[in-house]
RNA sequence: GGGCCCGUAGCUCAGUGGACAGAGUGCUUGGUUCCGGACCAAGAUGUCGCGGGUUCAAAUCCCGUCGGGUCCGCCA
């Protein structure tokens, strides 16, 4: 209902300003502080005071006088508080919210008939996913979820870099070395942990090996790259053997989050179908194209990008960026919008890509990036697959689940609720809480800020954490388990207690939160919302008995309110990719 | 050195033109005959990195500066 009342408020202010013959370019609509009783407010009187020649409070009063709340469904009253015009919700606002939130799908916005492809993670298939990379699937999945909730037709893509130099090195190393050459056992019994050893071995050899042998290896690697460029099927098969195996392992790891994809798009596909060659030809025709030191480049200096973008190597092979251009034109053909979630280290490359796409005649407004900053280890240490430094995501998830299991077992004794948990329940809760805590810790922060990864902090199960908000959901379920059915068509008017009203107000805001999070591609605002929601719910829970409420009408209304709260919390958590436990 | 991002309570973070700058954590104290105590209540905490500027109004916008991150490969 928040979105509806927001529209009504905008219309009301606009009409009032029109009637007063004042400009309507900025309505100054904002959400008032907590202690103000309004759902929305306007600070427009500040701006118009000079024009009108009256003090802001007077202007605010004039605007308020001009608005008749009876003409609006969800605006109950218009008041002023100094220079602010406040809009109070009507009884219909509460009724409509309570009713709308009975739907399990509450918070889903109407279908927009617009497709969006969200590309995220796209980590090179070189080895195990480490925590430094984990921010990408967690944020990316949440961005996709939020867009999905907001009514877009969402596809999740993982772009597989299967044609670059790194994969040529990996393929060479995989074919050249034997188990006996490797000096360590796999850290885990899964394929990418096995194969990454070859990749590390190969890189170490290229760095420190005897000059002659390194030269021979380079020739071999060069041969693989040329083969791919020429569209040679055999070469492709050789590389694929490595890529597909490593990727399948990484996929298993990501599925634990879970982060699932609709499609794994291989960059080699844009070499085989000729679109990269075609793109190179078109790039050469651009005024910005220059041929320097035997390589074709794009001079983007006049667009504020100092670094020239090489798109064809002197040996005639294409680069990652070249293929990515073809990839993006393919996205534009198939989707209305394209969102890419990528690390800040790819920022320059993304800017170059966008500029080049624009020069090629694409509408780059349909392309948006979500940039996230690094996850560092304490002491400022980075994480690298090639060097083998960093915490594996698998280890983090294992540790999180283990700690959560300990926690559940520890709490068993002092547990008030007498619903004997089975071994299966304990395992489920450990999983939901442990993984949820990791995701929530990462998704709840602004992606642009760097994170220092610390075990204790990431796995703190109290306070502003996943378990804290998950607990609210479990409490809702606990209450609803005790009732035969949720009453239909209840009257929100009997919810007189302030705490129940406050809860209904917070529930009402949820679709608006989704709407804004989708518009700004900022899922962390949903996490902030779940915290506020939990606080409001807990206050309600403390003050308002549900099952033993004073009379049937109140009990019915409160049961419906709890059902509404449950749907809201379940869906908010779902957009964050955090499980909503029915008990914990 | 240049571009971009970040700097808010001891710590981890919300807030990015508008009502007195907010949570959690940590510290102190209290609360389960009552729907789930992974909860709640009460108490102290700030040069919003620093200096200018714009504005009726700045943590928020602009300029400068300091500190941290990141990029500046014919890697991805």
XYZ file of C-alpha atoms in Angstrom, chain A residues 68-73 75-76:
8
model
C -8.975 17.349 1.011
C -8.059 13.936 2.398
C -11.514 12.601 1.609
C -10.659 12.546 -2.078
C -7.919 10.013 -1.431
C -8.275 6.423 -0.393
C -4.514 9.448 2.944
C -6.442 9.856 6.170
